[in-house]
Amino acid sequence: MALTQTQQFYPGMGLTTTKAPFIEVARSRGELYIEQPYELYSEENHEAWRRLYARIQDRWQRYATEKFLEGVSKLCLDPNRVPRLDDVNQFLAPLTGFKAKAVSGYVPAYIFFDCLRRREFPTTITVRDINSLDYLPEPDIFHDIAGHVPMHTDKRFADTLVRFGEAAHTAARIVQEIKDPELQVQRIISITRALARFFWFTIEFGLMRGKNGELKVYGSGLLSSYGEIAHAIESPDVQRYPIQLEWVINQYFEIDHYQPLLFIVDSFDHLFDLVDQLERWMLEGKLNNVSPGEPTMSEEDIRSFLEAVVD
Ligand SMILES: [Fe+2]
């Protein structure tokens, strides 16, 4: 796509979710990994970050797992300005080897999981619109940096993400060995659906039993939502159960409302062991026919598994 006059970039023009010409151009050029053009953030973008960050502080103190709070302080995030990924990485990389890596938008499933295997976290650089701080269907930098990245400072949690990436690698190897194309696609859909559900109910929306038995939040979808973090712990409308792998991999979910069902792990050691078990079940064929329903796998997701380099 050629740049039109109105799409020229200038300092402060804004990197607002779904309204950022810089992102549109990168995507139209097929560029997934991008730079973070920091000068493009508008004052309104910084103000959106400042408000999001300020209002969630009390809720983090009250509901977030201790490891997350430690992570926030280790990253030295600026409460007033959108973070620079380079600054975040300076604090993060020495701790666990993880790095936030700027992307232009949706990352196909295998590519996303494979990034985790290499300790890279695909990170959205746009900021949600200041007029809709509460809900947006797509991730933004507040979700990715304030919700996910503090967890990546914890060694056991970081190792769990890597382990998950390895499980996805095993999945790609398994499906690539299948000769019948129809069966191959059916397998990819079932196995990746199981992986995506596991990721959703743990990394994105997981709860953990705290030291004194109280429930704490470690899932990033909750940690980056002012409303849902409290709802997840306090609401009588939410069902909360000790995690069971066979349930999680067969449980559909919807992304457009607060989650009515959440699962609890005991510790990050527990979570790590569950990923081991997930991979074992995959190898034993137990993920081959999980229940249908959300999430659906796009053509792009399917192709990402078929085209993965698995040597
Ligand atoms: Fe996320």
PDB file of N, CA and C in Angstrom, residues 22-97:
ATOM      1  N   PHE A  22       0.642   3.985  11.254  1.00  0.00           N
ATOM      2  CA  PHE A  22       1.930   3.286  11.259  1.00  0.00           C
ATOM      3  C   PHE A  22       1.726   1.766  11.269  1.00  0.00           C
ATOM      4  N   ILE A  23       0.754   1.323  12.063  1.00  0.00           N
ATOM      5  CA  ILE A  23       0.473  -0.112  12.175  1.00  0.00           C
ATOM      6  C   ILE A  23      -0.172  -0.619  10.887  1.00  0.00           C
ATOM      7  N   GLU A  24      -1.104   0.152  10.354  1.00  0.00           N
ATOM      8  CA  GLU A  24      -1.772  -0.264   9.109  1.00  0.00           C
ATOM      9  C   GLU A  24      -0.759  -0.458   7.985  1.00  0.00           C
ATOM     10  N   VAL A  25       0.191   0.466   7.900  1.00  0.00           N
ATOM     11  CA  VAL A  25       1.199   0.370   6.840  1.00  0.00           C
ATOM     12  C   VAL A  25       2.087  -0.851   7.060  1.00  0.00           C
ATOM     13  N   ALA A  26       2.505  -1.069   8.320  1.00  0.00           N
ATOM     14  CA  ALA A  26       3.356  -2.232   8.611  1.00  0.00           C
ATOM     15  C   ALA A  26       2.640  -3.519   8.233  1.00  0.00           C
ATOM     16  N   ARG A  27       1.365  -3.596   8.563  1.00  0.00           N
ATOM     17  CA  ARG A  27       0.607  -4.820   8.259  1.00  0.00           C
ATOM     18  C   ARG A  27       0.416  -4.989   6.758  1.00  0.00           C
ATOM     19  N   SER A  28       0.160  -3.874   6.080  1.00  0.00           N
ATOM     20  CA  SER A  28      -0.044  -3.981   4.634  1.00  0.00           C
ATOM     21  C   SER A  28       1.242  -4.413   3.933  1.00  0.00           C
ATOM     22  N   ARG A  29       2.365  -4.152   4.574  1.00  0.00           N
ATOM     23  CA  ARG A  29       3.647  -4.597   4.004  1.00  0.00           C
ATOM     24  C   ARG A  29       4.031  -5.997   4.478  1.00  0.00           C
ATOM     25  N   GLY A  30       3.180  -6.602   5.287  1.00  0.00           N
ATOM     26  CA  GLY A  30       3.464  -7.945   5.793  1.00  0.00           C
ATOM     27  C   GLY A  30       4.546  -7.958   6.862  1.00  0.00           C
ATOM     28  N   GLU A  31       4.779  -6.800   7.502  1.00  0.00           N
ATOM     29  CA  GLU A  31       5.818  -6.744   8.545  1.00  0.00           C
ATOM     30  C   GLU A  31       5.189  -7.079   9.896  1.00  0.00           C
ATOM     31  N   LEU A  32       5.556  -8.235  10.433  1.00  0.00           N
ATOM     32  CA  LEU A  32       5.017  -8.641  11.733  1.00  0.00           C
ATOM     33  C   LEU A  32       5.853  -8.041  12.869  1.00  0.00           C
ATOM     34  N   TYR A  33       7.162  -8.196  12.763  1.00  0.00           N
ATOM     35  CA  TYR A  33       8.045  -7.650  13.803  1.00  0.00           C
ATOM     36  C   TYR A  33       8.425  -6.232  13.401  1.00  0.00           C
ATOM     37  N   ILE A  34       8.228  -5.313  14.313  1.00  0.00           N
ATOM     38  CA  ILE A  34       8.425  -3.906  13.972  1.00  0.00           C
ATOM     39  C   ILE A  34       9.252  -3.217  15.059  1.00  0.00           C
ATOM     40  N   GLU A  35       9.594  -1.981  14.799  1.00  0.00           N
ATOM     41  CA  GLU A  35      10.203  -1.134  15.824  1.00  0.00           C
ATOM     42  C   GLU A  35       9.074  -0.491  16.623  1.00  0.00           C
ATOM     43  N   GLN A  36       9.414   0.059  17.742  1.00  0.00           N
ATOM     44  CA  GLN A  36       8.436   0.863  18.487  1.00  0.00           C
ATOM     45  C   GLN A  36       8.765   2.338  18.208  1.00  0.00           C
ATOM     46  N   PRO A  37       8.028   2.976  17.298  1.00  0.00           N
ATOM     47  CA  PRO A  37       8.365   4.371  16.950  1.00  0.00           C
ATOM     48  C   PRO A  37       7.860   5.307  18.044  1.00  0.00           C
ATOM     49  N   TYR A  38       8.666   5.426  19.100  1.00  0.00           N
ATOM     50  CA  TYR A  38       8.192   6.029  20.347  1.00  0.00           C
ATOM     51  C   TYR A  38       7.670   7.455  20.155  1.00  0.00           C
ATOM     52  N   GLU A  39       8.302   8.177  19.224  1.00  0.00           N
ATOM     53  CA  GLU A  39       7.914   9.583  19.046  1.00  0.00           C
ATOM     54  C   GLU A  39       6.489   9.733  18.495  1.00  0.00           C
ATOM     55  N   LEU A  40       5.941   8.644  17.960  1.00  0.00           N
ATOM     56  CA  LEU A  40       4.574   8.739  17.422  1.00  0.00           C
ATOM     57  C   LEU A  40       3.493   8.766  18.502  1.00  0.00           C
ATOM     58  N   TYR A  41       3.817   8.323  19.715  1.00  0.00           N
ATOM     59  CA  TYR A  41       2.785   8.356  20.758  1.00  0.00           C
ATOM     60  C   TYR A  41       2.324   9.791  20.974  1.00  0.00           C
ATOM     61  N   SER A  42       1.005   9.952  21.105  1.00  0.00           N
ATOM     62  CA  SER A  42       0.449  11.286  21.341  1.00  0.00           C
ATOM     63  C   SER A  42       0.367  11.533  22.847  1.00  0.00           C
ATOM     64  N   GLU A  43       0.164  12.760  23.228  1.00  0.00           N
ATOM     65  CA  GLU A  43      -0.027  13.073  24.653  1.00  0.00           C
ATOM     66  C   GLU A  43      -1.259  12.343  25.178  1.00  0.00           C
ATOM     67  N   GLU A  44      -2.240  12.165  24.294  1.00  0.00           N
ATOM     68  CA  GLU A  44      -3.439  11.431  24.703  1.00  0.00           C
ATOM     69  C   GLU A  44      -3.113   9.951  24.995  1.00  0.00           C
ATOM     70  N   ASN A  45      -2.222   9.376  24.197  1.00  0.00           N
ATOM     71  CA  ASN A  45      -1.781   8.000  24.467  1.00  0.00           C
ATOM     72  C   ASN A  45      -1.119   7.912  25.846  1.00  0.00           C
ATOM     73  N   HIS A  46      -0.245   8.855  26.140  1.00  0.00           N
ATOM     74  CA  HIS A  46       0.435   8.834  27.449  1.00  0.00           C
ATOM     75  C   HIS A  46      -0.569   9.033  28.582  1.00  0.00           C
ATOM     76  N   GLU A  47      -1.549   9.880  28.323  1.00  0.00           N
ATOM     77  CA  GLU A  47      -2.568  10.134  29.341  1.00  0.00           C
ATOM     78  C   GLU A  47      -3.423   8.873  29.574  1.00  0.00           C
ATOM     79  N   ALA A  48      -3.720   8.152  28.499  1.00  0.00           N
ATOM     80  CA  ALA A  48      -4.478   6.897  28.636  1.00  0.00           C
ATOM     81  C   ALA A  48      -3.684   5.914  29.500  1.00  0.00           C
ATOM     82  N   TRP A  49      -2.391   5.792  29.230  1.00  0.00           N
ATOM     83  CA  TRP A  49      -1.527   4.912  30.036  1.00  0.00           C
ATOM     84  C   TRP A  49      -1.547   5.363  31.503  1.00  0.00           C
ATOM     85  N   ARG A  50      -1.387   6.679  31.721  1.00  0.00           N
ATOM     86  CA  ARG A  50      -1.322   7.202  33.082  1.00  0.00           C
ATOM     87  C   ARG A  50      -2.602   6.859  33.854  1.00  0.00           C
ATOM     88  N   ARG A  51      -3.739   7.032  33.209  1.00  0.00           N
ATOM     89  CA  ARG A  51      -5.017   6.740  33.893  1.00  0.00           C
ATOM     90  C   ARG A  51      -5.172   5.244  34.172  1.00  0.00           C
ATOM     91  N   LEU A  52      -4.864   4.439  33.162  1.00  0.00           N
ATOM     92  CA  LEU A  52      -4.984   2.986  33.339  1.00  0.00           C
ATOM     93  C   LEU A  52      -4.100   2.515  34.484  1.00  0.00           C
ATOM     94  N   TYR A  53      -2.877   3.033  34.506  1.00  0.00           N
ATOM     95  CA  TYR A  53      -1.887   2.587  35.495  1.00  0.00           C
ATOM     96  C   TYR A  53      -2.282   3.056  36.897  1.00  0.00           C
ATOM     97  N   ALA A  54      -2.722   4.312  36.989  1.00  0.00           N
ATOM     98  CA  ALA A  54      -3.040   4.887  38.308  1.00  0.00           C
ATOM     99  C   ALA A  54      -4.243   4.174  38.942  1.00  0.00           C
ATOM    100  N   ARG A  55      -5.273   3.933  38.157  1.00  0.00           N
ATOM    101  CA  ARG A  55      -6.491   3.441  38.786  1.00  0.00           C
ATOM    102  C   ARG A  55      -6.410   1.974  39.191  1.00  0.00           C
ATOM    103  N   ILE A  56      -5.477   1.230  38.598  1.00  0.00           N
ATOM    104  CA  ILE A  56      -5.444  -0.206  38.923  1.00  0.00           C
ATOM    105  C   ILE A  56      -4.514  -0.527  40.107  1.00  0.00           C
ATOM    106  N   GLN A  57      -3.748   0.468  40.581  1.00  0.00           N
ATOM    107  CA  GLN A  57      -2.759   0.204  41.634  1.00  0.00           C
ATOM    108  C   GLN A  57      -3.357  -0.478  42.872  1.00  0.00           C
ATOM    109  N   ASP A  58      -4.442   0.070  43.380  1.00  0.00           N
ATOM    110  CA  ASP A  58      -5.038  -0.493  44.604  1.00  0.00           C
ATOM    111  C   ASP A  58      -5.516  -1.924  44.366  1.00  0.00           C
ATOM    112  N   ARG A  59      -6.033  -2.150  43.178  1.00  0.00           N
ATOM    113  CA  ARG A  59      -6.573  -3.488  42.890  1.00  0.00           C
ATOM    114  C   ARG A  59      -5.449  -4.509  42.744  1.00  0.00           C
ATOM    115  N   TRP A  60      -4.339  -4.070  42.163  1.00  0.00           N
ATOM    116  CA  TRP A  60      -3.185  -4.984  42.120  1.00  0.00           C
ATOM    117  C   TRP A  60      -2.765  -5.362  43.542  1.00  0.00           C
ATOM    118  N   GLN A  61      -2.666  -4.353  44.416  1.00  0.00           N
ATOM    119  CA  GLN A  61      -2.232  -4.622  45.796  1.00  0.00           C
ATOM    120  C   GLN A  61      -3.165  -5.625  46.462  1.00  0.00           C
ATOM    121  N   ARG A  62      -4.407  -5.516  46.152  1.00  0.00           N
ATOM    122  CA  ARG A  62      -5.402  -6.338  46.833  1.00  0.00           C
ATOM    123  C   ARG A  62      -5.541  -7.736  46.219  1.00  0.00           C
ATOM    124  N   TYR A  63      -5.482  -7.825  44.890  1.00  0.00           N
ATOM    125  CA  TYR A  63      -5.854  -9.086  44.243  1.00  0.00           C
ATOM    126  C   TYR A  63      -4.721  -9.834  43.549  1.00  0.00           C
ATOM    127  N   ALA A  64      -3.628  -9.150  43.231  1.00  0.00           N
ATOM    128  CA  ALA A  64      -2.596  -9.818  42.411  1.00  0.00           C
ATOM    129  C   ALA A  64      -1.698 -10.709  43.259  1.00  0.00           C
ATOM    130  N   THR A  65      -1.211 -11.764  42.634  1.00  0.00           N
ATOM    131  CA  THR A  65      -0.249 -12.624  43.306  1.00  0.00           C
ATOM    132  C   THR A  65       1.029 -11.829  43.597  1.00  0.00           C
ATOM    133  N   GLU A  66       1.660 -12.217  44.696  1.00  0.00           N
ATOM    134  CA  GLU A  66       2.891 -11.547  45.157  1.00  0.00           C
ATOM    135  C   GLU A  66       3.958 -11.465  44.059  1.00  0.00           C
ATOM    136  N   LYS A  67       4.088 -12.543  43.292  1.00  0.00           N
ATOM    137  CA  LYS A  67       5.123 -12.581  42.240  1.00  0.00           C
ATOM    138  C   LYS A  67       4.884 -11.478  41.206  1.00  0.00           C
ATOM    139  N   PHE A  68       3.628 -11.198  40.937  1.00  0.00           N
ATOM    140  CA  PHE A  68       3.312 -10.134  39.986  1.00  0.00           C
ATOM    141  C   PHE A  68       3.734  -8.786  40.559  1.00  0.00           C
ATOM    142  N   LEU A  69       3.413  -8.543  41.831  1.00  0.00           N
ATOM    143  CA  LEU A  69       3.762  -7.254  42.450  1.00  0.00           C
ATOM    144  C   LEU A  69       5.281  -7.079  42.490  1.00  0.00           C
ATOM    145  N   GLU A  70       5.980  -8.159  42.788  1.00  0.00           N
ATOM    146  CA  GLU A  70       7.452  -8.093  42.753  1.00  0.00           C
ATOM    147  C   GLU A  70       7.922  -7.744  41.344  1.00  0.00           C
ATOM    148  N   GLY A  71       7.280  -8.352  40.362  1.00  0.00           N
ATOM    149  CA  GLY A  71       7.645  -8.103  38.959  1.00  0.00           C
ATOM    150  C   GLY A  71       7.442  -6.654  38.569  1.00  0.00           C
ATOM    151  N   VAL A  72       6.326  -6.082  38.981  1.00  0.00           N
ATOM    152  CA  VAL A  72       6.052  -4.677  38.661  1.00  0.00           C
ATOM    153  C   VAL A  72       7.173  -3.809  39.212  1.00  0.00           C
ATOM    154  N   SER A  73       7.571  -4.074  40.439  1.00  0.00           N
ATOM    155  CA  SER A  73       8.608  -3.198  41.003  1.00  0.00           C
ATOM    156  C   SER A  73       9.958  -3.445  40.322  1.00  0.00           C
ATOM    157  N   LYS A  74      10.217  -4.675  39.916  1.00  0.00           N
ATOM    158  CA  LYS A  74      11.497  -4.949  39.235  1.00  0.00           C
ATOM    159  C   LYS A  74      11.588  -4.271  37.863  1.00  0.00           C
ATOM    160  N   LEU A  75      10.442  -4.071  37.214  1.00  0.00           N
ATOM    161  CA  LEU A  75      10.470  -3.485  35.861  1.00  0.00           C
ATOM    162  C   LEU A  75      10.584  -1.961  35.870  1.00  0.00           C
ATOM    163  N   CYS A  76      10.355  -1.335  37.033  1.00  0.00           N
ATOM    164  CA  CYS A  76      10.461   0.131  37.161  1.00  0.00           C
ATOM    165  C   CYS A  76       9.659   0.854  36.080  1.00  0.00           C
ATOM    166  N   LEU A  77       8.414   0.426  35.861  1.00  0.00           N
ATOM    167  CA  LEU A  77       7.580   1.082  34.840  1.00  0.00           C
ATOM    168  C   LEU A  77       7.281   2.519  35.256  1.00  0.00           C
ATOM    169  N   ASP A  78       7.249   3.406  34.281  1.00  0.00           N
ATOM    170  CA  ASP A  78       6.917   4.804  34.541  1.00  0.00           C
ATOM    171  C   ASP A  78       5.391   4.923  34.592  1.00  0.00           C
ATOM    172  N   PRO A  79       4.844   5.376  35.719  1.00  0.00           N
ATOM    173  CA  PRO A  79       3.380   5.472  35.809  1.00  0.00           C
ATOM    174  C   PRO A  79       2.783   6.498  34.848  1.00  0.00           C
ATOM    175  N   ASN A  80       3.610   7.410  34.360  1.00  0.00           N
ATOM    176  CA  ASN A  80       3.080   8.550  33.601  1.00  0.00           C
ATOM    177  C   ASN A  80       3.245   8.462  32.098  1.00  0.00           C
ATOM    178  N   ARG A  81       4.106   7.597  31.611  1.00  0.00           N
ATOM    179  CA  ARG A  81       4.380   7.540  30.173  1.00  0.00           C
ATOM    180  C   ARG A  81       4.271   6.104  29.679  1.00  0.00           C
ATOM    181  N   VAL A  82       3.851   5.958  28.458  1.00  0.00           N
ATOM    182  CA  VAL A  82       3.865   4.647  27.795  1.00  0.00           C
ATOM    183  C   VAL A  82       5.300   4.107  27.865  1.00  0.00           C
ATOM    184  N   PRO A  83       5.459   2.843  28.245  1.00  0.00           N
ATOM    185  CA  PRO A  83       6.827   2.328  28.374  1.00  0.00           C
ATOM    186  C   PRO A  83       7.540   2.147  27.035  1.00  0.00           C
ATOM    187  N   ARG A  84       8.830   2.357  27.069  1.00  0.00           N
ATOM    188  CA  ARG A  84       9.674   1.981  25.932  1.00  0.00           C
ATOM    189  C   ARG A  84      10.057   0.524  26.127  1.00  0.00           C
ATOM    190  N   LEU A  85       9.882  -0.293  25.076  1.00  0.00           N
ATOM    191  CA  LEU A  85      10.205  -1.715  25.214  1.00  0.00           C
ATOM    192  C   LEU A  85      11.683  -1.927  25.544  1.00  0.00           C
ATOM    193  N   ASP A  86      12.542  -1.069  24.988  1.00  0.00           N
ATOM    194  CA  ASP A  86      13.980  -1.214  25.274  1.00  0.00           C
ATOM    195  C   ASP A  86      14.263  -1.045  26.766  1.00  0.00           C
ATOM    196  N   ASP A  87      13.581  -0.091  27.384  1.00  0.00           N
ATOM    197  CA  ASP A  87      13.780   0.128  28.833  1.00  0.00           C
ATOM    198  C   ASP A  87      13.286  -1.080  29.624  1.00  0.00           C
ATOM    199  N   VAL A  88      12.103  -1.573  29.255  1.00  0.00           N
ATOM    200  CA  VAL A  88      11.537  -2.732  29.942  1.00  0.00           C
ATOM    201  C   VAL A  88      12.510  -3.907  29.845  1.00  0.00           C
ATOM    202  N   ASN A  89      13.047  -4.105  28.639  1.00  0.00           N
ATOM    203  CA  ASN A  89      13.932  -5.257  28.417  1.00  0.00           C
ATOM    204  C   ASN A  89      15.241  -5.150  29.192  1.00  0.00           C
ATOM    205  N   GLN A  90      15.679  -3.934  29.434  1.00  0.00           N
ATOM    206  CA  GLN A  90      16.915  -3.770  30.215  1.00  0.00           C
ATOM    207  C   GLN A  90      16.765  -4.331  31.615  1.00  0.00           C
ATOM    208  N   PHE A  91      15.562  -4.194  32.164  1.00  0.00           N
ATOM    209  CA  PHE A  91      15.331  -4.748  33.502  1.00  0.00           C
ATOM    210  C   PHE A  91      14.948  -6.220  33.434  1.00  0.00           C
ATOM    211  N   LEU A  92      14.202  -6.581  32.400  1.00  0.00           N
ATOM    212  CA  LEU A  92      13.641  -7.938  32.313  1.00  0.00           C
ATOM    213  C   LEU A  92      14.667  -8.996  31.906  1.00  0.00           C
ATOM    214  N   ALA A  93      15.414  -8.712  30.847  1.00  0.00           N
ATOM    215  CA  ALA A  93      16.286  -9.744  30.263  1.00  0.00           C
ATOM    216  C   ALA A  93      17.291 -10.332  31.269  1.00  0.00           C
ATOM    217  N   PRO A  94      17.929  -9.520  32.112  1.00  0.00           N
ATOM    218  CA  PRO A  94      18.878 -10.120  33.056  1.00  0.00           C
ATOM    219  C   PRO A  94      18.224 -11.074  34.053  1.00  0.00           C
ATOM    220  N   LEU A  95      16.926 -10.946  34.264  1.00  0.00           N
ATOM    221  CA  LEU A  95      16.253 -11.773  35.278  1.00  0.00           C
ATOM    222  C   LEU A  95      15.909 -13.161  34.754  1.00  0.00           C
ATOM    223  N   THR A  96      15.329 -13.232  33.565  1.00  0.00           N
ATOM    224  CA  THR A  96      14.864 -14.538  33.047  1.00  0.00           C
ATOM    225  C   THR A  96      15.227 -14.763  31.576  1.00  0.00           C
ATOM    226  N   GLY A  97      15.851 -13.799  30.948  1.00  0.00           N
ATOM    227  CA  GLY A  97      16.163 -13.937  29.521  1.00  0.00           C
ATOM    228  C   GLY A  97      15.013 -13.528  28.620  1.00  0.00           C
TER     229      GLY A  97
END
